[in-house]
mmCIF file of C-alpha atoms in Angstrom:
data_model
loop_
_atom_site.group_PDB
_atom_site.id
_atom_site.type_symbol
_atom_site.label_atom_id
_atom_site.label_comp_id
_atom_site.label_asym_id
_atom_site.label_seq_id
_atom_site.Cartn_x
_atom_site.Cartn_y
_atom_site.Cartn_z
ATOM 1 C CA MET A 161 51.722 54.878 26.088
ATOM 2 C CA GLU A 162 52.305 58.232 24.702
ATOM 3 C CA LYS A 163 51.267 61.218 27.385
ATOM 4 C CA ARG A 164 49.248 64.444 26.073
ATOM 5 C CA ARG A 165 49.377 67.484 28.100
ATOM 6 C CA LEU A 166 45.410 68.472 29.141
ATOM 7 C CA GLY A 167 44.731 72.193 27.883
ATOM 8 C CA ARG A 168 47.350 74.453 29.214
ATOM 9 C CA THR A 169 47.484 72.647 32.673
ATOM 10 C CA ASP A 170 50.200 70.563 33.909
ATOM 11 C CA ILE A 171 48.015 67.240 33.932
ATOM 12 C CA GLU A 172 49.434 64.883 31.358
ATOM 13 C CA VAL A 173 46.456 62.084 29.868
ATOM 14 C CA SER A 174 47.513 58.810 27.685
ATOM 15 C CA VAL A 175 46.299 59.062 24.145
ATOM 16 C CA ILE A 176 44.070 56.239 24.510
ATOM 17 C CA CYS A 177 41.402 56.702 27.494
ATOM 18 C CA LEU A 178 38.958 54.201 28.572
ATOM 19 C CA GLY A 179 35.259 54.964 28.538
ATOM 20 C CA THR A 180 32.716 53.028 30.910
ATOM 21 C CA MET A 181 29.324 54.132 29.505
ATOM 22 C CA THR A 182 28.916 50.048 29.256
ATOM 23 C CA PHE A 183 29.832 49.440 32.866
ATOM 24 C CA GLY A 184 26.354 48.508 34.465
ATOM 25 C CA GLU A 185 24.431 48.145 31.255
ATOM 26 C CA GLN A 186 26.612 45.596 28.625
ATOM 27 C CA ASN A 187 29.191 44.828 31.720
ATOM 28 C CA THR A 188 28.673 43.617 34.947
ATOM 29 C CA GLU A 189 30.840 45.089 37.636
ATOM 30 C CA ALA A 190 33.432 42.213 37.845
ATOM 31 C CA GLU A 191 33.672 42.758 34.020
ATOM 32 C CA GLY A 192 34.315 46.356 34.136
ATOM 33 C CA HIS A 193 37.036 46.236 36.821
ATOM 34 C CA ALA A 194 38.542 43.540 34.802
ATOM 35 C CA GLN A 195 38.782 46.210 32.074
ATOM 36 C CA LEU A 196 39.936 48.952 34.310
ATOM 37 C CA ASP A 197 42.663 46.467 35.399
ATOM 38 C CA TYR A 198 43.931 45.692 32.059
ATOM 39 C CA ALA A 199 44.117 49.267 30.975
ATOM 40 C CA LEU A 200 46.044 50.724 33.518
ATOM 41 C CA ASP A 201 48.234 47.412 33.433
ATOM 42 C CA HIS A 202 48.825 48.521 29.672
ATOM 43 C CA GLY A 203 49.561 52.184 29.788
ATOM 44 C CA VAL A 204 46.066 53.561 30.119
ATOM 45 C CA THR A 205 46.230 56.275 32.865
ATOM 46 C CA PHE A 206 43.154 58.209 32.133
ATOM 47 C CA ILE A 207 39.717 56.976 32.750
ATOM 48 C CA ASP A 208 36.096 58.841 31.282
ATOM 49 C CA THR A 209 32.761 58.606 33.169
ATOM 50 C CA ALA A 210 29.466 60.514 33.570
ATOM 51 C CA GLU A 211 26.918 60.801 35.853
ATOM 52 C CA MET A 212 24.281 59.872 33.710
ATOM 53 C CA TYR A 213 26.111 56.382 32.831
ATOM 54 C CA PRO A 214 25.585 53.755 31.428
ATOM 55 C CA VAL A 215 23.933 54.079 28.151
ATOM 56 C CA PRO A 216 21.396 54.186 27.361
ATOM 57 C CA PRO A 217 20.247 56.329 30.188
ATOM 58 C CA SER A 218 17.576 55.310 32.347
ATOM 59 C CA GLY A 219 16.404 55.922 35.816
ATOM 60 C CA LYS A 220 16.997 52.431 36.810
ATOM 61 C CA THR A 221 20.513 52.764 35.874
ATOM 62 C CA TYR A 222 21.528 56.091 36.153
ATOM 63 C CA GLY A 223 24.895 56.800 38.719
ATOM 64 C CA ALA A 224 25.746 52.774 38.287
ATOM 65 C CA THR A 225 28.863 53.199 36.110
ATOM 66 C CA GLU A 226 30.537 56.112 38.506
ATOM 67 C CA GLU A 227 29.433 53.258 41.318
ATOM 68 C CA ILE A 228 31.479 50.776 39.617
ATOM 69 C CA VAL A 229 34.697 52.853 38.948
ATOM 70 C CA GLY A 230 34.414 54.353 42.609
ATOM 71 C CA ASN A 231 34.313 50.685 44.023
ATOM 72 C CA TRP A 232 36.995 49.712 41.685
ATOM 73 C CA ILE A 233 39.030 52.984 43.247
ATOM 74 C CA ALA A 234 37.954 51.729 46.917
ATOM 75 C CA ALA A 235 39.116 48.187 46.182
ATOM 76 C CA ARG A 236 42.182 48.943 44.374
ATOM 77 C CA LYS A 237 43.568 52.127 46.528
ATOM 78 C CA ASN A 238 45.009 53.642 43.342
ATOM 79 C CA ARG A 239 43.354 57.016 43.049
ATOM 80 C CA ASP A 240 46.823 58.459 42.388
ATOM 81 C CA LYS A 241 47.639 56.260 39.274
ATOM 82 C CA PHE A 242 45.201 58.106 36.964
ATOM 83 C CA VAL A 243 43.732 60.787 35.679
ATOM 84 C CA LEU A 244 40.044 60.771 36.321
ATOM 85 C CA ALA A 245 37.121 62.791 34.159
ATOM 86 C CA THR A 246 33.447 62.656 34.769
ATOM 87 C CA LYS A 247 30.648 65.070 33.764
ATOM 88 C CA VAL A 248 27.244 66.721 34.552
ATOM 89 C CA VAL A 249 24.286 66.667 32.483
ATOM 90 C CA GLY A 250 23.522 69.957 30.943
ATOM 91 C CA ALA A 251 19.517 71.217 30.779
ATOM 92 C CA SER A 252 17.054 68.499 31.042
ATOM 93 C CA ARG A 253 15.404 67.098 27.985
ATOM 94 C CA LYS A 254 13.229 64.253 26.754
ATOM 95 C CA GLY A 255 14.924 61.056 28.555
ATOM 96 C CA PHE A 256 16.195 62.430 31.447
ATOM 97 C CA GLU A 257 13.540 63.621 33.649
ATOM 98 C CA HIS A 258 15.231 61.188 36.756
ATOM 99 C CA ILE A 259 18.163 63.355 36.914
ATOM 100 C CA ARG A 260 17.461 66.075 39.783
ATOM 101 C CA GLY A 261 13.784 65.799 39.457
ATOM 102 C CA GLY A 262 14.009 66.696 35.643
ATOM 103 C CA GLN A 263 15.581 69.865 36.792
ATOM 104 C CA ALA A 264 19.023 69.488 35.663
ATOM 105 C CA LYS A 265 20.927 72.489 34.694
ATOM 106 C CA LEU A 266 24.180 74.295 34.442
ATOM 107 C CA ASP A 267 23.302 76.455 37.356
ATOM 108 C CA ARG A 268 25.085 76.767 40.811
ATOM 109 C CA LYS A 269 22.760 74.545 42.342
ATOM 110 C CA ASN A 270 22.927 71.495 39.945
ATOM 111 C CA ILE A 271 26.514 72.044 39.779
ATOM 112 C CA HIS A 272 27.215 71.834 43.865
ATOM 113 C CA GLN A 273 25.093 68.834 44.031
ATOM 114 C CA ALA A 274 26.004 66.888 41.090
ATOM 115 C CA ILE A 275 29.715 67.114 41.709
ATOM 116 C CA ASP A 276 29.047 65.730 45.624
ATOM 117 C CA ASP A 277 26.781 63.240 44.104
ATOM 118 C CA SER A 278 29.607 62.090 41.850
ATOM 119 C CA LEU A 279 32.659 62.056 44.324
ATOM 120 C CA ARG A 280 30.586 60.015 46.631
ATOM 121 C CA ARG A 281 29.812 57.526 43.974
ATOM 122 C CA LEU A 282 32.951 57.631 42.899
ATOM 123 C CA LYS A 283 34.679 57.411 46.398
ATOM 124 C CA THR A 284 37.059 59.523 45.781
ATOM 125 C CA ASP A 285 37.359 63.383 46.836
ATOM 126 C CA TYR A 286 38.248 64.772 43.874
ATOM 127 C CA VAL A 287 38.464 64.820 39.742
ATOM 128 C CA ASP A 288 40.801 65.543 37.479
ATOM 129 C CA LEU A 289 38.631 66.457 34.887
ATOM 130 C CA TYR A 290 34.808 67.963 34.942
ATOM 131 C CA GLN A 291 33.022 67.981 31.951
ATOM 132 C CA LEU A 292 30.097 69.742 31.146
ATOM 133 C CA HIS A 293 27.943 67.059 29.115
ATOM 134 C CA TRP A 294 25.887 69.024 26.914
ATOM 135 C CA ALA A 295 24.807 72.937 26.619
ATOM 136 C CA ASP A 296 21.749 74.523 28.301
ATOM 137 C CA ARG A 297 20.785 76.169 24.962
ATOM 138 C CA GLN A 298 19.152 75.200 22.314
ATOM 139 C CA THR A 299 21.721 74.479 19.278
ATOM 140 C CA ASN A 300 22.469 71.909 16.820
ATOM 141 C CA THR A 301 24.407 68.733 18.046
ATOM 142 C CA ALA A 302 25.437 65.504 16.636
ATOM 143 C CA GLY A 303 25.957 66.532 13.330
ATOM 144 C CA GLN A 304 22.569 68.778 12.683
ATOM 145 C CA PHE A 305 22.371 70.654 9.692
ATOM 146 C CA GLY A 306 19.983 73.468 8.705
ATOM 147 C CA TYR A 307 20.787 75.868 12.004
ATOM 148 C CA VAL A 308 17.642 77.476 13.477
ATOM 149 C CA HIS A 309 18.311 79.994 16.026
ATOM 150 C CA LYS A 310 15.855 79.038 18.995
ATOM 151 C CA GLU A 311 15.928 81.321 22.068
ATOM 152 C CA SER A 312 16.761 79.732 25.556
ATOM 153 C CA PRO A 313 15.166 81.650 27.713
ATOM 154 C CA GLY A 314 15.622 79.219 30.461
ATOM 155 C CA ALA A 315 19.140 78.648 29.883
ATOM 156 C CA THR A 316 21.842 79.386 32.265
ATOM 157 C CA PRO A 317 24.098 82.346 31.553
ATOM 158 C CA ILE A 318 27.742 80.799 30.822
ATOM 159 C CA GLU A 319 29.041 83.190 33.357
ATOM 160 C CA GLU A 320 26.971 81.761 35.994
ATOM 161 C CA THR A 321 28.128 77.795 35.253
ATOM 162 C CA LEU A 322 31.980 79.349 35.150
ATOM 163 C CA GLU A 323 31.237 80.808 38.526
ATOM 164 C CA ALA A 324 29.953 77.484 39.844
ATOM 165 C CA LEU A 325 32.769 75.593 38.351
ATOM 166 C CA ALA A 326 35.346 78.194 39.860
ATOM 167 C CA GLU A 327 33.786 77.559 43.158
ATOM 168 C CA ILE A 328 34.423 73.669 42.895
ATOM 169 C CA VAL A 329 37.759 74.280 41.696
ATOM 170 C CA LYS A 330 38.145 76.420 44.531
ATOM 171 C CA ALA A 331 37.149 74.208 47.055
ATOM 172 C CA GLY A 332 39.494 71.280 45.542
ATOM 173 C CA LYS A 333 36.903 68.966 44.184
ATOM 174 C CA VAL A 334 37.967 69.255 40.785
ATOM 175 C CA ARG A 335 41.054 70.063 39.005
ATOM 176 C CA ALA A 336 40.099 71.512 35.365
ATOM 177 C CA VAL A 337 37.039 71.715 33.313
ATOM 178 C CA GLY A 338 35.804 70.934 29.964
ATOM 179 C CA LEU A 339 33.204 70.629 27.672
ATOM 180 C CA SER A 340 31.314 68.182 25.906
ATOM 181 C CA ASN A 341 28.971 67.923 22.546
ATOM 182 C CA GLU A 342 29.627 71.714 21.929
ATOM 183 C CA THR A 343 29.942 74.046 19.284
ATOM 184 C CA PRO A 344 32.562 76.254 17.887
ATOM 185 C CA TRP A 345 30.751 79.459 19.484
ATOM 186 C CA GLY A 346 30.050 77.551 22.849
ATOM 187 C CA VAL A 347 33.733 77.028 23.248
ATOM 188 C CA HIS A 348 34.378 80.724 22.113
ATOM 189 C CA ALA A 349 31.865 81.842 24.573
ATOM 190 C CA PHE A 350 33.390 79.882 27.547
ATOM 191 C CA LEU A 351 36.514 81.031 26.843
ATOM 192 C CA ARG A 352 35.916 84.624 26.593
ATOM 193 C CA ALA A 353 33.960 84.983 29.557
ATOM 194 C CA ALA A 354 36.598 82.686 31.326
ATOM 195 C CA GLU A 355 39.222 85.546 29.998
ATOM 196 C CA GLN A 356 37.284 88.422 30.991
ATOM 197 C CA LEU A 357 36.107 87.590 34.058
ATOM 198 C CA ASN A 358 39.278 85.544 35.559
ATOM 199 C CA LEU A 359 37.310 82.478 35.634
ATOM 200 C CA PRO A 360 38.518 78.833 35.081
ATOM 201 C CA ARG A 361 39.413 78.164 31.127
ATOM 202 C CA VAL A 362 37.947 74.986 29.656
ATOM 203 C CA VAL A 363 40.875 72.725 28.566
ATOM 204 C CA SER A 364 38.864 70.254 26.533
ATOM 205 C CA ILE A 365 36.051 69.319 24.299
ATOM 206 C CA GLN A 366 34.808 65.977 24.155
ATOM 207 C CA ASN A 367 32.645 65.706 21.068
ATOM 208 C CA ALA A 368 32.063 62.197 18.911
ATOM 209 C CA TYR A 369 34.778 61.895 15.909
ATOM 210 C CA SER A 370 35.854 58.769 13.554
ATOM 211 C CA LEU A 371 36.249 58.353 9.942
ATOM 212 C CA LEU A 372 32.784 58.187 9.661
ATOM 213 C CA PHE A 373 31.516 61.078 11.453
ATOM 214 C CA ARG A 374 33.990 64.343 10.686
ATOM 215 C CA PRO A 375 32.032 67.443 11.552
ATOM 216 C CA PHE A 376 34.631 68.397 14.263
ATOM 217 C CA GLU A 377 37.204 68.857 11.367
ATOM 218 C CA ILE A 378 34.810 71.899 10.199
ATOM 219 C CA GLY A 379 35.309 74.501 12.610
ATOM 220 C CA LEU A 380 36.241 72.939 16.173
ATOM 221 C CA SER A 381 39.528 71.695 14.907
ATOM 222 C CA GLU A 382 41.253 74.878 14.249
ATOM 223 C CA MET A 383 39.810 76.379 17.701
ATOM 224 C CA ALA A 384 41.189 73.355 19.492
ATOM 225 C CA ILE A 385 44.958 73.833 18.038
ATOM 226 C CA HIS A 386 44.838 77.603 18.443
ATOM 227 C CA GLU A 387 43.269 77.752 22.035
ATOM 228 C CA ASN A 388 44.624 74.470 23.190
ATOM 229 C CA VAL A 389 41.334 72.433 24.096
ATOM 230 C CA GLY A 390 42.026 69.424 22.716
ATOM 231 C CA LEU A 391 39.478 66.840 21.375
ATOM 232 C CA LEU A 392 38.482 63.965 23.543
ATOM 233 C CA ALA A 393 37.395 61.802 20.757
ATOM 234 C CA PHE A 394 34.413 59.548 21.665
ATOM 235 C CA SER A 395 33.157 56.845 19.249
ATOM 236 C CA PRO A 396 36.371 56.696 17.177
ATOM 237 C CA LEU A 397 35.029 53.469 16.152
ATOM 238 C CA ALA A 398 31.148 54.422 14.651
ATOM 239 C CA MET A 399 29.936 52.532 17.400
ATOM 240 C CA GLY A 400 32.291 49.526 16.236
ATOM 241 C CA ALA A 401 31.094 50.043 12.461
ATOM 242 C CA LEU A 402 34.808 50.502 11.731
ATOM 243 C CA SER A 403 35.843 47.634 12.833
ATOM 244 C CA GLY A 404 33.922 46.022 10.233
ATOM 245 C CA LYS A 405 31.884 43.694 12.263
ATOM 246 C CA TYR A 406 28.854 44.833 10.702
ATOM 247 C CA LEU A 407 29.911 44.587 7.010
ATOM 248 C CA GLY A 408 27.179 42.293 4.564
ATOM 249 C CA GLY A 409 24.299 42.744 6.754
ATOM 250 C CA ALA A 410 25.601 40.873 10.125
ATOM 251 C CA ILE A 411 24.420 41.987 13.472
ATOM 252 C CA PRO A 412 26.726 39.903 15.960
ATOM 253 C CA GLN A 413 24.340 38.872 18.710
ATOM 254 C CA GLY A 414 24.713 40.936 22.091
ATOM 255 C CA SER A 415 26.628 44.139 19.919
ATOM 256 C CA ARG A 416 25.040 47.412 20.162
ATOM 257 C CA MET A 417 23.531 47.150 16.771
ATOM 258 C CA ASP A 418 21.535 43.972 17.772
ATOM 259 C CA ARG A 419 20.366 45.800 20.969
ATOM 260 C CA TYR A 420 20.175 49.421 20.361
ATOM 261 C CA PHE A 421 19.785 49.541 16.693
ATOM 262 C CA SER A 422 17.102 52.683 17.147
ATOM 263 C CA ARG A 423 20.183 54.823 18.823
ATOM 264 C CA TYR A 424 22.870 53.881 16.369
ATOM 265 C CA GLY A 425 21.782 52.458 13.579
ATOM 266 C CA ARG A 426 22.829 55.387 11.506
ATOM 267 C CA TYR A 427 26.264 54.188 11.105
ATOM 268 C CA ILE A 428 25.646 50.835 9.584
ATOM 269 C CA ALA A 429 23.131 52.597 7.175
ATOM 270 C CA PRO A 430 23.840 51.813 3.414
ATOM 271 C CA LYS A 431 26.031 54.935 2.669
ATOM 272 C CA PRO A 432 28.268 54.399 5.981
ATOM 273 C CA MET A 433 28.720 50.540 5.264
ATOM 274 C CA ALA A 434 29.991 51.379 1.907
ATOM 275 C CA VAL A 435 32.582 53.576 3.263
ATOM 276 C CA THR A 436 33.297 51.288 5.988
ATOM 277 C CA GLU A 437 33.685 48.483 3.301
ATOM 278 C CA LYS A 438 36.226 50.607 1.238
ATOM 279 C CA LEU A 439 38.306 51.499 4.472
ATOM 280 C CA VAL A 440 38.321 47.725 5.881
ATOM 281 C CA ALA A 441 39.718 46.630 2.474
ATOM 282 C CA LEU A 442 42.084 49.129 2.568
ATOM 283 C CA ALA A 443 43.651 48.187 5.954
ATOM 284 C CA LYS A 444 43.323 44.804 5.376
ATOM 285 C CA GLU A 445 45.580 45.471 1.827
ATOM 286 C CA ASN A 446 48.370 46.990 4.205
ATOM 287 C CA GLY A 447 48.427 44.433 6.698
ATOM 288 C CA LEU A 448 46.541 46.462 9.210
ATOM 289 C CA SER A 449 43.525 45.495 11.645
ATOM 290 C CA PRO A 450 40.388 47.742 10.451
ATOM 291 C CA THR A 451 40.334 48.601 14.451
ATOM 292 C CA HIS A 452 43.698 49.669 14.394
ATOM 293 C CA MET A 453 43.636 51.768 11.153
ATOM 294 C CA ALA A 454 40.302 53.738 12.438
ATOM 295 C CA LEU A 455 41.739 54.268 16.073
ATOM 296 C CA ALA A 456 45.417 55.074 15.054
ATOM 297 C CA TYR A 457 44.165 57.882 12.335
ATOM 298 C CA VAL A 458 42.168 59.507 15.510
ATOM 299 C CA ASN A 459 45.180 59.403 17.772
ATOM 300 C CA SER A 460 47.220 60.919 14.778
ATOM 301 C CA ARG A 461 45.313 64.184 14.137
ATOM 302 C CA PRO A 462 46.750 67.184 15.477
ATOM 303 C CA PHE A 463 43.667 68.597 17.406
ATOM 304 C CA VAL A 464 42.931 65.455 19.390
ATOM 305 C CA THR A 465 44.208 65.308 23.078
ATOM 306 C CA ALA A 466 43.085 61.833 23.704
ATOM 307 C CA ASN A 467 41.225 58.884 21.785
ATOM 308 C CA ILE A 468 38.001 57.626 24.047
ATOM 309 C CA ILE A 469 37.812 54.029 23.452
ATOM 310 C CA GLY A 470 34.835 51.513 24.949
ATOM 311 C CA SER A 471 34.578 47.933 25.001
ATOM 312 C CA THR A 472 32.512 45.273 26.191
ATOM 313 C CA SER A 473 35.346 42.530 26.474
ATOM 314 C CA VAL A 474 38.773 42.607 27.534
ATOM 315 C CA GLU A 475 39.711 41.110 24.148
ATOM 316 C CA GLN A 476 38.531 43.981 22.279
ATOM 317 C CA LEU A 477 40.111 46.533 24.987
ATOM 318 C CA ALA A 478 43.391 44.685 24.351
ATOM 319 C CA GLU A 479 43.120 45.635 20.207
ATOM 320 C CA ASN A 480 41.984 49.119 20.770
ATOM 321 C CA ILE A 481 44.881 49.657 23.279
ATOM 322 C CA GLY A 482 47.142 48.217 20.639
ATOM 323 C CA SER A 483 46.397 51.232 18.533
ATOM 324 C CA ALA A 484 48.720 53.450 20.212
ATOM 325 C CA ASP A 485 51.496 51.869 18.781
ATOM 326 C CA VAL A 486 50.372 51.858 15.459
ATOM 327 C CA ALA A 487 51.784 54.568 13.327
ATOM 328 C CA LEU A 488 49.758 54.696 9.456
ATOM 329 C CA SER A 489 52.339 54.980 6.671
ATOM 330 C CA ASP A 490 52.185 57.634 3.856
ATOM 331 C CA THR A 491 50.581 55.450 1.807
ATOM 332 C CA VAL A 492 47.580 54.397 4.410
ATOM 333 C CA LEU A 493 46.695 57.674 4.764
ATOM 334 C CA LYS A 494 46.633 59.059 1.450
ATOM 335 C CA GLY A 495 44.465 56.133 0.835
ATOM 336 C CA ILE A 496 41.972 57.334 3.670
ATOM 337 C CA GLU A 497 41.820 60.709 2.283
ATOM 338 C CA ALA A 498 41.103 59.261 -1.142
ATOM 339 C CA ILE A 499 38.010 57.113 0.062
ATOM 340 C CA LEU A 500 36.868 59.893 2.373
ATOM 341 C CA ASN A 501 37.230 62.532 -0.369
ATOM 342 C CA GLU A 502 34.592 60.537 -1.804
ATOM 343 C CA GLU A 503 32.170 60.722 0.632
ATOM 344 C CA PRO A 504 33.272 63.200 3.113
ATOM 345 C CA MET A 505 29.875 62.836 5.480
ATOM 346 C CA PRO A 506 28.622 59.481 5.216
ATOM 347 C CA VAL A 507 27.106 59.608 8.896
ATOM 348 C CA LEU A 508 25.103 62.698 9.758
#
């Protein structure tokens, strides 16, 4: 398994990262542990989770994913074998009233409480990468167009957030810090504050990126390369759509689209499905699994540090991990670009 450096740190992560947001919702604890065992046995040394997981978030399951991962760590006694990442929730929004009494923010009080609670659930005394799940301020996310500036008077100043992160780094609870669901301005603001105040420099940004969802390429890709703030790409299969399993109107029982269509249905709307159909045909014409082609494309991007895959079975996980050994030919890459040039933004 290829290893890549996390920002300017000495931490190396596997190009494939195991995402865990299904643990505690779509997957039982035993199933989650089976995935973790398989991933570690097959070269995946990077595990990503979050305090708000599983998804969809709710007060009933809040923290369950970290607890499942923590029970695995305690049972296997293998904490030194992998890089562990988790996240702290940003400003409270609708649906997150269960997190710290609906007062979640990226201020000193919340960050200290959140990391201590995560470490307790994870049954470890440190995490390698601690990420800010969202910004405190109001901004466009998830590919939104039509930016309308809104002042956020209650937002935590970035300097205070970085000072709090510096405190938990100094305490040995965190090795490096990163962002998630951020914008180019946000990355720039964090880097500028870190440089001016000698505070921790963000090393990564975790945003959605796939063949169907490419806003990252517009501005953040250049930032990622020049500043060594590499992308940790989530939803690289567009919630499973790029596997081709939803073509022809199919909705497999128990799939994410079956269970959470209102949340993820944009990936199987007519426009993205038309693009997916062409991509699946290209993969098959070249003797590739559509899943392998979609993931290998993400793996090959120069601004990507790691590709976060999520599965609901070991069988899916095995295929996803196999993409690390796939190198796309010039013919396939040109075919992909031709398809995407016809419809560069199929999902918004």
